[in-house]
Short mmCIF file of C-alpha atoms in Angstrom, two decimals:
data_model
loop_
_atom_site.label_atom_id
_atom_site.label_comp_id
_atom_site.label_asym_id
_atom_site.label_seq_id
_atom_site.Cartn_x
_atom_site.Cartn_y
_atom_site.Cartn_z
CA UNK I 28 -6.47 -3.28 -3.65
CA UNK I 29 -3.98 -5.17 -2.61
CA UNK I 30 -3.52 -8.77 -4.65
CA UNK I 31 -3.98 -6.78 -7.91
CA UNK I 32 -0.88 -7.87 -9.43
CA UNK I 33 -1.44 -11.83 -8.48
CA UNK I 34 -4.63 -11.48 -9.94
CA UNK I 35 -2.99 -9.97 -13.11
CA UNK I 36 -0.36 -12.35 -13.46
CA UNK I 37 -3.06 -15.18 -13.30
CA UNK I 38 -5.39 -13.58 -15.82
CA UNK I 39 -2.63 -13.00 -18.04
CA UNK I 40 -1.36 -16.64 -18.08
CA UNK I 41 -5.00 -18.52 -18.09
CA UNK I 42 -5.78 -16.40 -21.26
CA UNK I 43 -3.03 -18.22 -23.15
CA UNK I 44 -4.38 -20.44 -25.54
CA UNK I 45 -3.57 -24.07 -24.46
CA UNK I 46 -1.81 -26.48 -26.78
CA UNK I 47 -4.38 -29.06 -26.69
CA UNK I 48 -6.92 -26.93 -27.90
CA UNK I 49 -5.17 -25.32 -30.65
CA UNK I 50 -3.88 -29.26 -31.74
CA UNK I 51 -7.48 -31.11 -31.39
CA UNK I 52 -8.46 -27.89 -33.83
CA UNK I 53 -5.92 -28.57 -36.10
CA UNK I 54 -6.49 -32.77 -36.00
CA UNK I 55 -10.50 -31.60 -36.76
CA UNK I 56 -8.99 -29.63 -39.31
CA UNK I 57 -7.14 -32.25 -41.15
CA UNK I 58 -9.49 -34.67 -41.22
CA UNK I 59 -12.19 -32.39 -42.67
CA UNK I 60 -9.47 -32.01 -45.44
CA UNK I 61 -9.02 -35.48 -46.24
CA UNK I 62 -12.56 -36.45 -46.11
CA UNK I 63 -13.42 -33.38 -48.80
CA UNK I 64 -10.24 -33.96 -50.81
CA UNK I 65 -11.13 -38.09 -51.31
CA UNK I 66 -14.75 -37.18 -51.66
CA UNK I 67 -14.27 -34.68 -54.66
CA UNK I 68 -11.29 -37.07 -56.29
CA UNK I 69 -12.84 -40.57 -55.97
CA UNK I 70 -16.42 -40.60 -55.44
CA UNK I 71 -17.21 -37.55 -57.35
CA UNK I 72 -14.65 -38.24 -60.07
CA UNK I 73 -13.32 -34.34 -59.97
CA UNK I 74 -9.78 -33.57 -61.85
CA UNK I 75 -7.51 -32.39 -58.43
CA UNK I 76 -3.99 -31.96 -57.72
CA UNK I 77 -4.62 -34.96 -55.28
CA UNK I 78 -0.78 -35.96 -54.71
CA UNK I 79 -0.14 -32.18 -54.00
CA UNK I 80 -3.30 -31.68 -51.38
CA UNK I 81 -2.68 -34.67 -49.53
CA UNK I 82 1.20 -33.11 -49.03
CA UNK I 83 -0.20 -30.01 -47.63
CA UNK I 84 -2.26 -31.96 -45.17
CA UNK I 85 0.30 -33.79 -44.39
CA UNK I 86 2.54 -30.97 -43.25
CA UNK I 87 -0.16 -29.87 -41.18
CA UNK I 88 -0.60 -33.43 -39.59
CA UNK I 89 3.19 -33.41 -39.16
CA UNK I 90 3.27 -30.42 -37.17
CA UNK I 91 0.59 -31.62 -34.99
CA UNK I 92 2.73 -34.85 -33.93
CA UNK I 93 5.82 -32.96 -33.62
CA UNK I 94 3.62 -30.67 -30.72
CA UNK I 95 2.45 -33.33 -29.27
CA UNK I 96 5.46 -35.02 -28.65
CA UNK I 97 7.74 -32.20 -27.97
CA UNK I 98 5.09 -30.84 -25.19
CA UNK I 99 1.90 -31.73 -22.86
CA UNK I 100 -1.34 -31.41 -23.50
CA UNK I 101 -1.71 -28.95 -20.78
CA UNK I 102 0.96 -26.47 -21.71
CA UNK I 103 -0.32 -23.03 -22.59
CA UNK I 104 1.40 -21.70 -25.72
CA UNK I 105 3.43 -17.98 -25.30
CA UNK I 106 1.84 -15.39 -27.53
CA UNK I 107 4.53 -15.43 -30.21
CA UNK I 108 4.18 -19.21 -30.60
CA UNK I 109 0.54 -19.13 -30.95
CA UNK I 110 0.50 -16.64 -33.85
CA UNK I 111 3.06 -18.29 -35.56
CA UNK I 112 0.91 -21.46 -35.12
CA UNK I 113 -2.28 -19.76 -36.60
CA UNK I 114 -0.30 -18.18 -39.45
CA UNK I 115 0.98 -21.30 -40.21
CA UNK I 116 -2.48 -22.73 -40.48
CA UNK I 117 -3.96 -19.28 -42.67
CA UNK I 118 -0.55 -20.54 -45.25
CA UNK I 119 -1.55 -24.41 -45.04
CA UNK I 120 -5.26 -23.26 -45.71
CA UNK I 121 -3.96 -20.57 -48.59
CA UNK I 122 -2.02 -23.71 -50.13
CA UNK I 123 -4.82 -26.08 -50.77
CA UNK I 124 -7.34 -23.46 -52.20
CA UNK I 125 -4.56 -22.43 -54.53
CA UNK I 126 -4.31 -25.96 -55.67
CA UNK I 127 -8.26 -26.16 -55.66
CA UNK I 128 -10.09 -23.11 -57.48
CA UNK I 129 -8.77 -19.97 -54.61
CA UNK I 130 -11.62 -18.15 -53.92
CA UNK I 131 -14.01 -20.12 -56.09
CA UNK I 132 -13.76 -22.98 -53.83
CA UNK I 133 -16.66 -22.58 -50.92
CA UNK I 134 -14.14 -23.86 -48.55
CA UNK I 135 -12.61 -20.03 -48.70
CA UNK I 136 -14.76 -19.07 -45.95
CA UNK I 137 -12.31 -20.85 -43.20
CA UNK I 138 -9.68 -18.29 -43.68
CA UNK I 139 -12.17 -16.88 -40.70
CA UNK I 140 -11.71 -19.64 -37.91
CA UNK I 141 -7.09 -18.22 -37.27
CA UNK I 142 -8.12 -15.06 -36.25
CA UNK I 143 -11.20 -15.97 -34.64
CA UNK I 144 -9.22 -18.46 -32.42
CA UNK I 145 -6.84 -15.15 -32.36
CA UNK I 146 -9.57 -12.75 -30.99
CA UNK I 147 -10.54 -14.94 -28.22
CA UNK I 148 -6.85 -15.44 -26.70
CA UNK I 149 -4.50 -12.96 -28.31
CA UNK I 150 -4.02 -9.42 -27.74
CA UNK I 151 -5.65 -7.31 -30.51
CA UNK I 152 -2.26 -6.28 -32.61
CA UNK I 153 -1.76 -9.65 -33.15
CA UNK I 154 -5.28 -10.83 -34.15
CA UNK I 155 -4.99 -7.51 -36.61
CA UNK I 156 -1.68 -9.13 -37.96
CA UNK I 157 -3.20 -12.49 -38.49
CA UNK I 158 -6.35 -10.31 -40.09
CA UNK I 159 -4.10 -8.53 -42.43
CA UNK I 160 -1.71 -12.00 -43.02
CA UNK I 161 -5.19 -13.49 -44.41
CA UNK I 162 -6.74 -10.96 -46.19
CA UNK I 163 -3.65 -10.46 -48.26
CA UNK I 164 -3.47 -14.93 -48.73
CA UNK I 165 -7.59 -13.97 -50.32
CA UNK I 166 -6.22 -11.06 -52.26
CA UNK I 167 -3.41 -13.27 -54.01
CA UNK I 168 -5.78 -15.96 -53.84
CA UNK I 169 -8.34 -14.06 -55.94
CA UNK I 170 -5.65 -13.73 -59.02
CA UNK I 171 -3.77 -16.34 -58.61
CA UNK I 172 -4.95 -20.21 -58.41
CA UNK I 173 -5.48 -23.28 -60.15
CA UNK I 174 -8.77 -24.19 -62.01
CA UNK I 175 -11.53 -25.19 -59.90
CA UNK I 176 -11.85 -28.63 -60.28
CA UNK I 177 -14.94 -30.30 -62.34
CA UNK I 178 -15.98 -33.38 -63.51
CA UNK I 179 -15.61 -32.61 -67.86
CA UNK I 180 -12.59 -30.54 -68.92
CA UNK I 181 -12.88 -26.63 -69.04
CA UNK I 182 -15.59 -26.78 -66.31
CA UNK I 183 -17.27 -23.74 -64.79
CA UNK I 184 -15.75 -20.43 -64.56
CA UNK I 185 -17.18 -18.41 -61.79
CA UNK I 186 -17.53 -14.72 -63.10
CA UNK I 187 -14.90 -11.99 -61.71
CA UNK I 188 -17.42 -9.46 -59.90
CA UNK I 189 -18.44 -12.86 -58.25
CA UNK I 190 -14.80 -13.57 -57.12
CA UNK I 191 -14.75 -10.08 -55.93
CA UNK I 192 -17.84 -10.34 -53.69
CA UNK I 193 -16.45 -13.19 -52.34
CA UNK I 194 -13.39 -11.92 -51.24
CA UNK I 195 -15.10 -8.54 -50.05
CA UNK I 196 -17.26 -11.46 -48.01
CA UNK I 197 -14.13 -12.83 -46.57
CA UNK I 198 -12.96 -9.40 -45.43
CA UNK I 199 -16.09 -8.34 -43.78
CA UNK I 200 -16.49 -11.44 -42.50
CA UNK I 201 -12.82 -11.38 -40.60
CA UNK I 202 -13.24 -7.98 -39.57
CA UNK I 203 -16.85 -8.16 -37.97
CA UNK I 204 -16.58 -11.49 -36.21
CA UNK I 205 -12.94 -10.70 -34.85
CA UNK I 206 -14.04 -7.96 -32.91
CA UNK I 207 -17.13 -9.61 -31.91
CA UNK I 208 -15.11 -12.35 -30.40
CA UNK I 209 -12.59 -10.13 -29.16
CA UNK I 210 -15.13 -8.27 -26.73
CA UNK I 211 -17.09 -11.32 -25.98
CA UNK I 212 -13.81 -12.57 -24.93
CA UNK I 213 -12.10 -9.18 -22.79
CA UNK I 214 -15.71 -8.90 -21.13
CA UNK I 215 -15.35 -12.40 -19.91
CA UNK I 216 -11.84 -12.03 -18.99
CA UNK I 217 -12.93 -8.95 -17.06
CA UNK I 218 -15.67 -10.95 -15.54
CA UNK I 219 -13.06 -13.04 -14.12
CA UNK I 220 -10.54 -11.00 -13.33
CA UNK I 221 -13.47 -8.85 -10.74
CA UNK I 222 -14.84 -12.15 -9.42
CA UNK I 223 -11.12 -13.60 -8.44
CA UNK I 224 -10.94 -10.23 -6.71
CA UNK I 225 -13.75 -10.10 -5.19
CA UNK I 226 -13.33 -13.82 -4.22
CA UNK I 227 -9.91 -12.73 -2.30
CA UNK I 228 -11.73 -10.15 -0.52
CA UNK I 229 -14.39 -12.40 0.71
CA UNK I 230 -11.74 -14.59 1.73
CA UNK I 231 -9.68 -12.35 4.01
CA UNK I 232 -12.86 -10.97 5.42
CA UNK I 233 -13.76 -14.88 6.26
CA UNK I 234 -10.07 -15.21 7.71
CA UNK I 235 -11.24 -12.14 9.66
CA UNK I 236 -14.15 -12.88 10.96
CA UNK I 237 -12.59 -16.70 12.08
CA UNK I 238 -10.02 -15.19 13.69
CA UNK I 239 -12.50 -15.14 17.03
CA UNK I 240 -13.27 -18.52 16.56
CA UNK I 241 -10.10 -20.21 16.59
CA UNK I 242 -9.50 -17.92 19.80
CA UNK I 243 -11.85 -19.22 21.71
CA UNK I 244 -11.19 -22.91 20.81
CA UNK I 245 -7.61 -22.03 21.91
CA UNK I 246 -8.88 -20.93 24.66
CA UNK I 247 -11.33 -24.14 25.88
CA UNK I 248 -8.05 -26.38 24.80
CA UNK I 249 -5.84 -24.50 27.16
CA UNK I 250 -8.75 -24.00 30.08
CA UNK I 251 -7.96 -27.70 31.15
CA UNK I 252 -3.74 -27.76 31.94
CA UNK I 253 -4.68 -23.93 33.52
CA UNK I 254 -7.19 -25.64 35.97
CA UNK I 255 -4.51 -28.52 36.78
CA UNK I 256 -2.04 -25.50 37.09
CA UNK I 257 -3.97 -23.62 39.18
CA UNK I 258 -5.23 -26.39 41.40
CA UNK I 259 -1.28 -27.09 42.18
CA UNK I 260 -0.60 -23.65 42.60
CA UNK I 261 -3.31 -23.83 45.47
CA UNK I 262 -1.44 -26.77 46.78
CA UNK I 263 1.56 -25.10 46.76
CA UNK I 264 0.48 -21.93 48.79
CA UNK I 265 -1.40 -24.43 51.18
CA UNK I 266 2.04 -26.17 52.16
CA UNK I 267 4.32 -23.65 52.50
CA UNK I 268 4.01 -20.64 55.29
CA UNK I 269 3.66 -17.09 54.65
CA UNK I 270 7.44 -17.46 55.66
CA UNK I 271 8.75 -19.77 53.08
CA UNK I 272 11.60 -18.77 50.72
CA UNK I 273 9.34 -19.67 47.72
CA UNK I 274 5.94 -18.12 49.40
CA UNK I 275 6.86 -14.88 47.21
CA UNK I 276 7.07 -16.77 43.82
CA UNK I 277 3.87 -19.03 44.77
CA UNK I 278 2.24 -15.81 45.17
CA UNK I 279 3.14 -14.50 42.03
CA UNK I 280 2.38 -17.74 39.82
CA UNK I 281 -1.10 -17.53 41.36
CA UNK I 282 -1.57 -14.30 40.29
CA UNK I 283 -0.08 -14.90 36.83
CA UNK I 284 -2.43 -18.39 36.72
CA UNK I 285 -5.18 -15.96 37.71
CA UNK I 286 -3.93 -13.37 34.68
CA UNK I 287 -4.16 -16.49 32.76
CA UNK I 288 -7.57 -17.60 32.93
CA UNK I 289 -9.07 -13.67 32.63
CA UNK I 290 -7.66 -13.89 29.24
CA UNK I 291 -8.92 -16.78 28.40
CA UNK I 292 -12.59 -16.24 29.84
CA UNK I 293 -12.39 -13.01 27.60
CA UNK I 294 -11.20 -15.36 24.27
CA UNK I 295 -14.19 -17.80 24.91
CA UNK I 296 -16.26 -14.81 24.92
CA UNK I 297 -15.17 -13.38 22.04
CA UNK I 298 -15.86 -16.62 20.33
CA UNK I 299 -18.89 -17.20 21.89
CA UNK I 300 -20.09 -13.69 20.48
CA UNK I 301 -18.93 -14.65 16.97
CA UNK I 302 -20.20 -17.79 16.97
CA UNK I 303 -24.05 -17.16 18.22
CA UNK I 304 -23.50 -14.85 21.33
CA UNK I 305 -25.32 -11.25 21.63
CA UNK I 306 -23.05 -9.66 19.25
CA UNK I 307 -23.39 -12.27 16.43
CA UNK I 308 -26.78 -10.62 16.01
CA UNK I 309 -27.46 -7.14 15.36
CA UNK I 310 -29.99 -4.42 14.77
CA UNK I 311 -30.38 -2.51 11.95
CA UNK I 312 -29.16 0.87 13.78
CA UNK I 313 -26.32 -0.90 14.54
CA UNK I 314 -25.18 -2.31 11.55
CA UNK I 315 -25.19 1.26 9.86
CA UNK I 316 -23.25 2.34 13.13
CA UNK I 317 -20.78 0.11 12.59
CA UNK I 318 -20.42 0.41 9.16
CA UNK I 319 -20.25 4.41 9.47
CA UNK I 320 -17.59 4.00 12.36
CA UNK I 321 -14.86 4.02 9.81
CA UNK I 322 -15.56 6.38 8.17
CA UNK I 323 -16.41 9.26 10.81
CA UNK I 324 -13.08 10.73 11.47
CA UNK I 325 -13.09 11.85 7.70
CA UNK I 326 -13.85 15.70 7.04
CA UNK I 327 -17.38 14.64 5.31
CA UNK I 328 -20.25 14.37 8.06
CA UNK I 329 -21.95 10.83 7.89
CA UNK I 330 -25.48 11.74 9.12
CA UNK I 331 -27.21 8.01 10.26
CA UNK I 332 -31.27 8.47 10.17
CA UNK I 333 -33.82 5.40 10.79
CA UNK I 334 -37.71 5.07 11.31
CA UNK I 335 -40.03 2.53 9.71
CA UNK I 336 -42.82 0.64 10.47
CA UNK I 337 -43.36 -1.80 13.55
CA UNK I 338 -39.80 -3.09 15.22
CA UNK I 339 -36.41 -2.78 14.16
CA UNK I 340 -34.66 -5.58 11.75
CA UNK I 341 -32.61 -7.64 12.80
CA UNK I 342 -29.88 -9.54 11.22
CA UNK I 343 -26.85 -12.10 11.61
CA UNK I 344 -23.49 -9.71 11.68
CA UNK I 345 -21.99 -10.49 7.82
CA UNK I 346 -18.64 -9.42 7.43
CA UNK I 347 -19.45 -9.41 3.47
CA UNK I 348 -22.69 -7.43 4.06
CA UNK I 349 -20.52 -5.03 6.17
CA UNK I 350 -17.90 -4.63 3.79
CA UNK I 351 -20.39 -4.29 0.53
CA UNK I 352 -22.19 -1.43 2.46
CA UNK I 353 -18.79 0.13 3.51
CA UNK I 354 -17.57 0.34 -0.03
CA UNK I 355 -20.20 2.23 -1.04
CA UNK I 356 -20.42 4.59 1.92
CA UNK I 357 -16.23 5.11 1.48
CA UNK I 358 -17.30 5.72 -2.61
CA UNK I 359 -19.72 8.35 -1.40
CA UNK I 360 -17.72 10.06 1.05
CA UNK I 361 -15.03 10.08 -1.70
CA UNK I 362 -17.32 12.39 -3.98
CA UNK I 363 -19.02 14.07 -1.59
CA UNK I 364 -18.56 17.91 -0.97
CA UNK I 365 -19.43 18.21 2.76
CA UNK I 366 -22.50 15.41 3.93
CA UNK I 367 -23.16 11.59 3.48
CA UNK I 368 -26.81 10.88 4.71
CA UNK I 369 -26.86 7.01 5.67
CA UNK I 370 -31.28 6.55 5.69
CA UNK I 371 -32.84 2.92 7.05
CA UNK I 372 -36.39 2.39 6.48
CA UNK I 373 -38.16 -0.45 6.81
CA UNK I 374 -41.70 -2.02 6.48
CA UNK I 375 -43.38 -5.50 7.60
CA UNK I 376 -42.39 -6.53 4.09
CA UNK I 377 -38.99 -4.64 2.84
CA UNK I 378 -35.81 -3.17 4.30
CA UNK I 379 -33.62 -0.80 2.69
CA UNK I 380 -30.31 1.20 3.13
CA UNK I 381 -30.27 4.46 0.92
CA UNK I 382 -26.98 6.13 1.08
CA UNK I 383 -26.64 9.83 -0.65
CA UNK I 384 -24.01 12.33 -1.20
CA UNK I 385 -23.84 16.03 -2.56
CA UNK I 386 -21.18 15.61 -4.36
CA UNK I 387 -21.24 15.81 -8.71
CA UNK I 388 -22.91 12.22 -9.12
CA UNK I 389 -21.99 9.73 -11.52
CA UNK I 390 -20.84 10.86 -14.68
CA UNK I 391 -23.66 10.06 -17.98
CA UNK I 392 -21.29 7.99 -19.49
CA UNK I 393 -20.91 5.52 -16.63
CA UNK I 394 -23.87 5.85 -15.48
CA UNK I 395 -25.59 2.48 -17.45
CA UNK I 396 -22.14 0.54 -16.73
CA UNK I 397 -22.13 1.46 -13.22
CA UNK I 398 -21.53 -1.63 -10.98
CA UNK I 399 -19.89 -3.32 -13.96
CA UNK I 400 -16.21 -4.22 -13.10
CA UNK I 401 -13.29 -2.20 -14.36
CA UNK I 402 -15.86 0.75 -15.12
CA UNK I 403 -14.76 3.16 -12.42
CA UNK I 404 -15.59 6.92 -12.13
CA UNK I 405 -12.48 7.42 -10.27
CA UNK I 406 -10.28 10.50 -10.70
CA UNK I 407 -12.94 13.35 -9.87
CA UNK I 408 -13.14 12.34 -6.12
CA UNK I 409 -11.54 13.49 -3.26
CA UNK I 410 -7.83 12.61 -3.93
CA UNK I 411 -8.11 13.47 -7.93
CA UNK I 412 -6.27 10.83 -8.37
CA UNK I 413 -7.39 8.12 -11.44
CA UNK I 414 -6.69 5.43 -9.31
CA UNK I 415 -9.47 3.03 -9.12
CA UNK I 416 -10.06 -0.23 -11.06
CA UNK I 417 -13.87 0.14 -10.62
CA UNK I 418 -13.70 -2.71 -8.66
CA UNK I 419 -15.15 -1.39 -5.73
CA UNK I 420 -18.43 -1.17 -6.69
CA UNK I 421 -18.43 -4.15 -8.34
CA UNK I 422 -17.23 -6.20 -5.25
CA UNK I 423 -20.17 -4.20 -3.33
CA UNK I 424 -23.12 -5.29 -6.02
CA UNK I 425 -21.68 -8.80 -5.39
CA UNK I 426 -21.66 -9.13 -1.73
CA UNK I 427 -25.08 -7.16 -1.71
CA UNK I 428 -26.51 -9.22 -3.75
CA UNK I 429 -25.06 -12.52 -2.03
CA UNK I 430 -27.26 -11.24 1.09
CA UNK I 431 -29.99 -11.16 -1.28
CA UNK I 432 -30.75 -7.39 -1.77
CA UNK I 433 -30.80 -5.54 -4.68
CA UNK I 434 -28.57 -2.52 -5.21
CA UNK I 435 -29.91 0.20 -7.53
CA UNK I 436 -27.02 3.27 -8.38
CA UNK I 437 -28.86 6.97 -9.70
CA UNK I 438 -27.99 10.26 -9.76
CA UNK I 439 -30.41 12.17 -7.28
CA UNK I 440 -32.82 15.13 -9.17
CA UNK I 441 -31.24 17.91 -6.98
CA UNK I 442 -27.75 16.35 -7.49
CA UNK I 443 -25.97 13.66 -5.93
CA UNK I 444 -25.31 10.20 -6.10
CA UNK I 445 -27.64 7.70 -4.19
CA UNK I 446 -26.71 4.02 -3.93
CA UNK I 447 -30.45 2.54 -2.67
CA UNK I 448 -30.29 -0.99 -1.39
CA UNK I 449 -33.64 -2.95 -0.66
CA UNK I 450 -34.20 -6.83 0.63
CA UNK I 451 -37.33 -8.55 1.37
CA UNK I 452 -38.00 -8.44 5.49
CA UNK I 453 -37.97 -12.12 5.56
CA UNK I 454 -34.54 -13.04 3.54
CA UNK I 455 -32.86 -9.51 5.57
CA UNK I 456 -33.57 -11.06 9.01
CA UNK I 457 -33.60 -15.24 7.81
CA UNK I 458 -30.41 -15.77 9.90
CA UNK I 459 -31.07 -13.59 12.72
CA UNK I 460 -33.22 -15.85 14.67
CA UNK I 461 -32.19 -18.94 16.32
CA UNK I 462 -34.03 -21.96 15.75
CA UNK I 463 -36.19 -23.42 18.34
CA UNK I 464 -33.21 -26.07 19.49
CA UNK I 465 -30.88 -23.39 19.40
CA UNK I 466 -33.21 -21.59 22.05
CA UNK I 467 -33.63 -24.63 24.14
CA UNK I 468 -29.96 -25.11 23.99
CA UNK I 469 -29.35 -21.38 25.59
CA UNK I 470 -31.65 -22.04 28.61
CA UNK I 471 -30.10 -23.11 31.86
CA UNK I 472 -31.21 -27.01 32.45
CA UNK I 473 -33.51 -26.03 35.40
CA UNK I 474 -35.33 -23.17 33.60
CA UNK I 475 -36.65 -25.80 31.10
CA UNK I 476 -40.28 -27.75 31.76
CA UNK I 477 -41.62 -30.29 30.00
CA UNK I 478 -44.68 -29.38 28.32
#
């Protein structure tokens, strides 16, 4: 697909963290710090390297101006400057619970937030080396500190096998909520990644599918200076004799004026179409024709079958609708070993599509993620080559479901894939009928009587 690497190239830069996020963290941060630090020297009365804790707070509020001033709020931070940033916070952190009981203190437990903030914008090497960078601060931390801090001299002393659950706490704790936060975060990314795809598609389809429009308003803009053109043209071959010097060219700029407005009848038809004319609406049998068109000079037969209950459906031409149900007839035909069957049925209440191949089906494992984006079964199809993003399907569940059907993907008993679409009657053919001034409008002047 072609925009793939645009799309890439945005992904990859709106997934950098931003610097006013990471700096309104830290400013939370800091002020938590001072708040606890006064609160457990004055009003509680606790013995604390205060001078000491308020310097390490400091730093961090130091660094935070220093940000501010050297960038905007909006800049996105490069990967190596955001790590940095976070380890600088795990050491800051590491500093004050040495000065106030290590892993004693309850505080402990925020050596978690770095490489959370890690797992939901960095790639996962570096949210391991900010994992690692902290669990080694705990590990010193768990030896090495000052006293926790009490009210009376000596104080409690937690016991050791309590220390050690703690820090076994602290490592758990990093490693299970940094890869929960990592895949809540990729499957989001890849969420919006597919729909900025899938977005472009619907766009150039729409750029498409104007391109008849903006004819035929060309056309009705240029009808008037033709007429005037044509009606001097007339003049022209009026006044001057079959025997005139210029009777030759006269001749030929009324047949080019003549060329001229052909064209243009055939632009304003075009739009005309487009815009509410016969082929703006279509049946059923002829949406799967034209959706099969493509896809019949291939060396798989695309067999088109239709019968249901009462007449046909019909429905406004979609160039989404037509696209979704061409992606999944070009996936079928891709897998398939000789035949495609295209099936239409339809009753006074429903209208489905069912579209089956003979080909291998879809593989167990991707069979519950089918439809998913970036879960593609490419590389057993027709080429053999592992090409596809799984995109495909993804864009064809979306525009499907835009026209409000539902698109269910199963492997057939006998084998097979079958992609089974199904709307309600009334949402399939909502847009299909005119309305009743649209109907008036379409009726000559003299056809209409008043009632």
């Amino acid at each position: 697909m072609s925009g793939g690497p645009e799309i890439a190239a945005f992904g990859s830069e709106a997934r950098r963290l931003k610097l006013d996020t990471l700096v309104r963290l830290r400013w939370l941060a800091v002020t938590g710090q001072c708040l606890a630090v006064a609160l457990v020297h004055f009003q509680l009365g606790y013995r604390l390297p205060f001078a000491a804790c308020l310097t390490a707070i400091a730093m961090s509020a130091a660094l935070n101006v220093w940000l501010q001033i050297r960038r905007p709020a909006s800049h996105r931070l490069s990967d190596g400057v955001a790590t940095a940033l976070l380890a600088f916070d795990i050491v800051q952190l590491a500093v004050l619970l040495f000065l106030t009981g290590g892993l004693q203190n309850p505080f402990s437990i925020l050596f978690l937030v770095p490489v959370l903030i890690s797992a939901a914008s960095l790639s996962p090497v570096r949210t391991l080396g900010l994992g690692l960078f902290a669990a080694g601060c705990a590990t010193l931390l768990a030896r090495y500190h000052l006293k926790l801090p009490w009210s009376e001299p000596g104080g409690l002393e937690l016991p050791w096998m309590y220390v050690v659950g703690i820090w076994a706490a602290i490592l758990l704790g990093l490693s299970f909520t940094s890869v929960f936060a990592y895949r809540i975060a990729e499957e989001s990314r890849q969420l919006g990644d597919a729909l900025a795809a899938t977005e472009i598609v619907l766009a150039r389809e729409q750029h498409l599918s104007q391109l008849d429009g903006l004819a035929a308003a060309a056309a009705h803009e240029l009808g008037t200076p033709l007429a005037t053109i044509r009606l001097v043209v007339k003049e022209l071959a009026r006044e001057t004799g079959p025997d005139s010097p210029i009777a030759e060219d006269v001749a030929l700029l009324r047949d080019e004026v003549e060329r001229c407005r052909v064209i243009l009848s055939k632009l304003t038809s075009l739009g005309d179409d487009e815009g509410g004319g016969f082929f703006a609406v279509m049946s059923l049998g002829q949406l799967l024709e034209e959706v099969a068109g493509p896809d019949r000079n291939l060396d798989v037969e695309i067999e088109v079958r239709r019968s249901g209950e009462g007449p046909e459906p019909m429905c406004r031409r979609s160039p989404g609708l037509i696209y979704g149900l061409g992606n999944l007839l070009d996936n079928a035909a891709d897998f398939a070993a000789s035949k495609v069957a295209m099936t239409a049925t339809w009753t006074g209440d429903t209208v489905s599509i069912e579209i089956r191949d003979d080909g291998p089906g879809f593989a167990p494992e991707v069979l519950l993620r089918i439809g998913e984006p970036y879960v593609t079964t490419r590389g057993r199809g027709r080429d053999g080559e592992g090409s596809g993003l799984g995109l495909g399907l993804f864009i064809a569940k979306t525009l499907i479901e835009r026209s409000r059907g539902h698109l269910a993907l199963v492997n057939a008993v006998g084998g097979g894939a079958v992609a089974r679409i199904v709307w309600p009657r009334e949402e399939f053919e909502r847009d299909a009928h005119p309305g009743a001034e649209d109907v008036r409008r379409n009726i000559p002047e003299a056809e209409i009587v008043p009632i």
